[in-house]
Tab-separated table of C-alpha atoms in Angstrom:
chain	number	residue	atom	x	y	z
A	1	GLN	CA	-30.650	-36.673	65.739
A	2	ALA	CA	-30.094	-40.487	66.149
A	3	GLY	CA	-26.405	-40.102	64.475
A	4	LEU	CA	-27.401	-42.544	62.002
A	5	PRO	CA	-25.489	-42.269	58.513
A	6	VAL	CA	-27.640	-40.181	55.878
A	7	PRO	CA	-26.303	-40.423	52.229
A	8	PRO	CA	-25.932	-36.958	50.580
A	9	GLY	CA	-28.762	-35.432	48.695
A	10	CYS	CA	-30.885	-32.622	47.719
A	11	VAL	CA	-34.609	-31.903	47.426
A	12	LEU	CA	-36.245	-30.045	44.313
A	13	SER	CA	-39.018	-28.091	46.175
A	14	PRO	CA	-42.888	-28.551	44.774
A	15	GLU	CA	-42.213	-24.864	43.466
A	16	ALA	CA	-39.771	-26.233	41.378
A	17	CYS	CA	-42.310	-28.204	39.155
A	18	ALA	CA	-44.566	-25.650	39.120
A	19	ALA	CA	-42.274	-23.382	37.713
A	20	PHE	CA	-41.418	-25.848	35.203
A	21	LEU	CA	-45.226	-25.916	34.267
A	22	ALA	CA	-45.421	-22.301	34.332
A	23	ALA	CA	-42.759	-21.730	31.998
A	24	GLN	CA	-44.681	-23.963	29.528
A	25	TYR	CA	-48.269	-22.012	29.911
A	26	VAL	CA	-49.654	-25.220	31.746
A	27	SER	CA	-52.714	-24.746	33.697
A	28	SER	CA	-55.202	-26.937	35.265
A	29	THR	CA	-57.318	-26.880	31.663
A	30	HIS	CA	-54.769	-29.303	30.323
A	31	SER	CA	-55.724	-32.900	30.337
A	32	PRO	CA	-53.411	-35.197	32.213
A	33	ASP	CA	-52.113	-36.871	28.931
A	34	ALA	CA	-51.023	-33.582	28.168
A	35	ILE	CA	-49.150	-32.297	30.926
A	36	ARG	CA	-47.427	-35.610	31.178
A	37	GLN	CA	-46.312	-35.109	27.409
A	38	ILE	CA	-45.018	-31.605	28.062
A	39	LEU	CA	-43.116	-32.789	31.241
A	40	ARG	CA	-41.388	-35.510	28.717
A	41	THR	CA	-40.707	-33.187	26.119
A	42	ALA	CA	-40.462	-29.507	27.109
A	43	SER	CA	-37.199	-27.449	27.373
A	44	LEU	CA	-36.283	-27.059	31.534
A	45	PRO	CA	-36.256	-23.451	32.512
A	46	ALA	CA	-32.376	-22.524	32.717
A	47	VAL	CA	-32.463	-21.128	36.572
A	48	LEU	CA	-34.014	-24.655	37.422
A	49	GLU	CA	-31.599	-26.632	35.753
A	50	ALA	CA	-28.258	-24.512	37.091
A	51	ASP	CA	-29.698	-24.675	40.332
A	52	VAL	CA	-30.034	-28.385	40.488
A	53	ARG	CA	-26.389	-28.673	39.069
A	54	THR	CA	-25.026	-26.387	41.529
A	55	ALA	CA	-26.408	-28.278	44.418
A	56	LEU	CA	-25.490	-31.751	42.928
A	57	ALA	CA	-21.856	-30.103	42.106
A	58	ALA	CA	-21.548	-29.573	45.713
A	59	MET	CA	-21.856	-33.138	46.613
A	60	PRO	CA	-19.611	-35.836	46.159
A	61	ALA	CA	-20.250	-38.408	43.094
A	62	ALA	CA	-23.107	-40.818	43.561
A	63	PRO	CA	-20.514	-44.331	42.948
A	64	HIS	CA	-24.001	-46.200	43.092
A	65	GLY	CA	-26.059	-43.966	41.235
A	66	TRP	CA	-29.018	-41.902	42.802
A	67	ALA	CA	-32.382	-42.542	44.287
A	68	VAL	CA	-35.036	-40.148	42.440
A	69	ARG	CA	-37.948	-39.978	44.968
A	70	SER	CA	-41.466	-38.672	44.592
A	71	SER	CA	-42.426	-36.831	47.920
A	72	ALA	CA	-45.934	-35.493	47.974
A	73	GLY	CA	-47.074	-32.936	50.411
A	74	SER	CA	-50.105	-35.347	51.101
A	75	GLU	CA	-48.706	-38.362	51.314
A	76	ASP	CA	-49.476	-39.587	54.672
A	77	HIS	CA	-52.390	-38.327	56.641
A	78	ALA	CA	-54.712	-39.785	59.021
A	79	THR	CA	-57.230	-40.450	56.293
A	80	THR	CA	-54.856	-40.852	53.123
A	81	SER	CA	-51.973	-42.920	52.127
A	82	TYR	CA	-50.187	-41.936	48.982
A	83	ALA	CA	-47.546	-44.851	49.302
A	84	GLY	CA	-46.826	-46.440	46.341
A	85	VAL	CA	-48.960	-43.903	44.484
A	86	TYR	CA	-46.564	-42.163	42.873
A	87	GLU	CA	-43.016	-42.978	41.064
A	88	SER	CA	-39.510	-43.297	42.535
A	89	PHE	CA	-36.535	-44.651	40.600
A	90	LEU	CA	-33.287	-46.257	41.869
A	91	GLU	CA	-29.672	-46.725	40.776
A	92	VAL	CA	-30.232	-43.711	38.222
A	93	PRO	CA	-27.070	-42.695	36.748
A	94	ASP	CA	-25.854	-39.064	36.606
A	95	GLU	CA	-26.651	-38.656	32.951
A	96	GLU	CA	-30.519	-39.776	33.274
A	97	LEU	CA	-31.435	-37.597	36.564
A	98	TRP	CA	-33.324	-35.133	34.418
A	99	THR	CA	-35.547	-37.984	32.601
A	100	TYR	CA	-36.756	-39.698	36.110
A	101	ILE	CA	-37.019	-36.190	37.858
A	102	ARG	CA	-39.900	-35.253	35.103
A	103	ALA	CA	-41.134	-38.866	35.237
A	104	CYS	CA	-41.475	-38.147	39.418
A	105	TRP	CA	-43.260	-35.008	38.242
A	106	ALA	CA	-45.264	-36.666	35.735
A	107	SER	CA	-47.010	-39.487	38.114
A	108	TRP	CA	-48.761	-36.684	39.413
A	109	TRP	CA	-51.050	-36.973	36.665
A	110	SER	CA	-50.599	-40.939	36.389
A	111	GLU	CA	-54.372	-42.785	36.220
A	112	ARG	CA	-53.465	-44.243	39.604
A	113	ALA	CA	-52.829	-41.127	41.148
A	114	VAL	CA	-55.751	-39.119	39.628
A	115	ALA	CA	-58.145	-41.914	40.422
A	116	TYR	CA	-56.869	-41.842	44.120
A	117	ARG	CA	-57.433	-38.112	44.637
A	118	ARG	CA	-60.780	-38.442	43.394
A	119	GLN	CA	-61.651	-41.483	45.693
A	120	VAL	CA	-60.625	-39.276	48.766
A	121	GLY	CA	-61.929	-36.167	47.833
A	122	GLU	CA	-58.585	-34.427	46.763
A	123	THR	CA	-58.850	-32.133	43.970
A	124	ASP	CA	-55.510	-30.636	43.728
A	125	ALA	CA	-55.195	-30.455	39.785
A	126	MET	CA	-51.325	-28.772	39.973
A	127	PRO	CA	-48.612	-30.936	41.932
A	128	ARG	CA	-47.546	-30.753	45.532
A	129	MET	CA	-44.587	-32.837	45.038
A	130	ALA	CA	-41.077	-32.628	45.572
A	131	VAL	CA	-38.411	-34.906	44.272
A	132	VAL	CA	-35.411	-36.126	46.619
A	133	LEU	CA	-32.237	-36.961	44.751
A	134	GLN	CA	-29.877	-38.837	47.151
A	135	HIS	CA	-27.179	-41.490	46.789
A	136	MET	CA	-27.587	-44.921	46.474
A	137	VAL	CA	-26.220	-47.241	49.111
A	138	PRO	CA	-25.339	-50.818	48.601
A	139	ALA	CA	-27.912	-52.100	50.866
A	140	ARG	CA	-28.171	-55.487	52.608
A	141	CYS	CA	-31.366	-55.069	54.081
A	142	ALA	CA	-34.013	-51.763	53.718
A	143	GLY	CA	-37.289	-50.987	54.918
A	144	VAL	CA	-39.765	-48.379	56.222
A	145	ALA	CA	-39.484	-47.196	59.707
A	146	PHE	CA	-43.138	-45.784	61.416
A	147	THR	CA	-42.412	-43.719	64.289
A	148	ALA	CA	-46.039	-44.428	65.483
A	149	GLU	CA	-47.654	-47.804	65.368
A	150	PRO	CA	-49.564	-47.468	62.078
A	151	LEU	CA	-52.648	-49.696	62.909
A	152	GLN	CA	-53.325	-47.796	66.021
A	153	GLY	CA	-51.401	-44.530	65.942
A	154	ASP	CA	-49.931	-45.326	69.416
A	155	ARG	CA	-46.743	-43.044	69.414
A	156	THR	CA	-45.125	-45.060	72.192
A	157	ARG	CA	-44.106	-47.763	69.841
A	158	MET	CA	-42.193	-47.846	66.501
A	159	VAL	CA	-42.830	-50.144	63.733
A	160	ILE	CA	-39.995	-51.271	61.099
A	161	ASN	CA	-41.068	-53.363	58.081
A	162	ALA	CA	-37.588	-54.463	56.249
A	163	ALA	CA	-36.678	-56.830	53.691
A	164	PRO	CA	-33.480	-58.162	51.946
A	165	GLY	CA	-32.169	-55.685	49.396
A	166	LEU	CA	-33.430	-52.103	48.395
A	167	GLY	CA	-36.773	-52.332	50.085
A	168	VAL	CA	-38.817	-52.072	46.864
A	169	ALA	CA	-40.493	-55.362	47.960
A	170	VAL	CA	-41.467	-53.497	51.297
A	171	VAL	CA	-42.605	-50.144	49.818
A	172	SER	CA	-44.620	-52.183	46.836
A	173	GLY	CA	-46.518	-54.381	49.756
A	174	ILE	CA	-45.068	-57.749	48.499
A	175	VAL	CA	-43.152	-58.080	51.989
């Protein structure tokens, strides 16, 4: 709405991961280790793979690679913050997209994510995570914009945390 440039991209909905797991007969009774192994090795449903390939073919080439980012439905709430809990990957070449999509999904069952969900009282065994695929841009500076001041929740103030480069230092909490 502000007219800022947004790189091309697409989103795999949370239902995409659920469909993948259902095709492998995965249920909440499987251990996190077993689910991560299935995500790394099982065949993708043909329909899912075809849908993603169609979406990617409709976009221009990604000259600087892809950002493959996790986006969980419960990431930012008044009482929880999953920032940095799930995996995201930068500068991913075309031929490695599925590897990193799978890695984003698998991060739902990482020790860190499972422990945090238990700590905050969330019991979702099956993921509510989308994966965002977006063109990388050669950034001189990057960061995170909060549309409400994060400490007091003041919606009349915006806060931007930024650092040189791709912004990994900001998201990881180093800067």
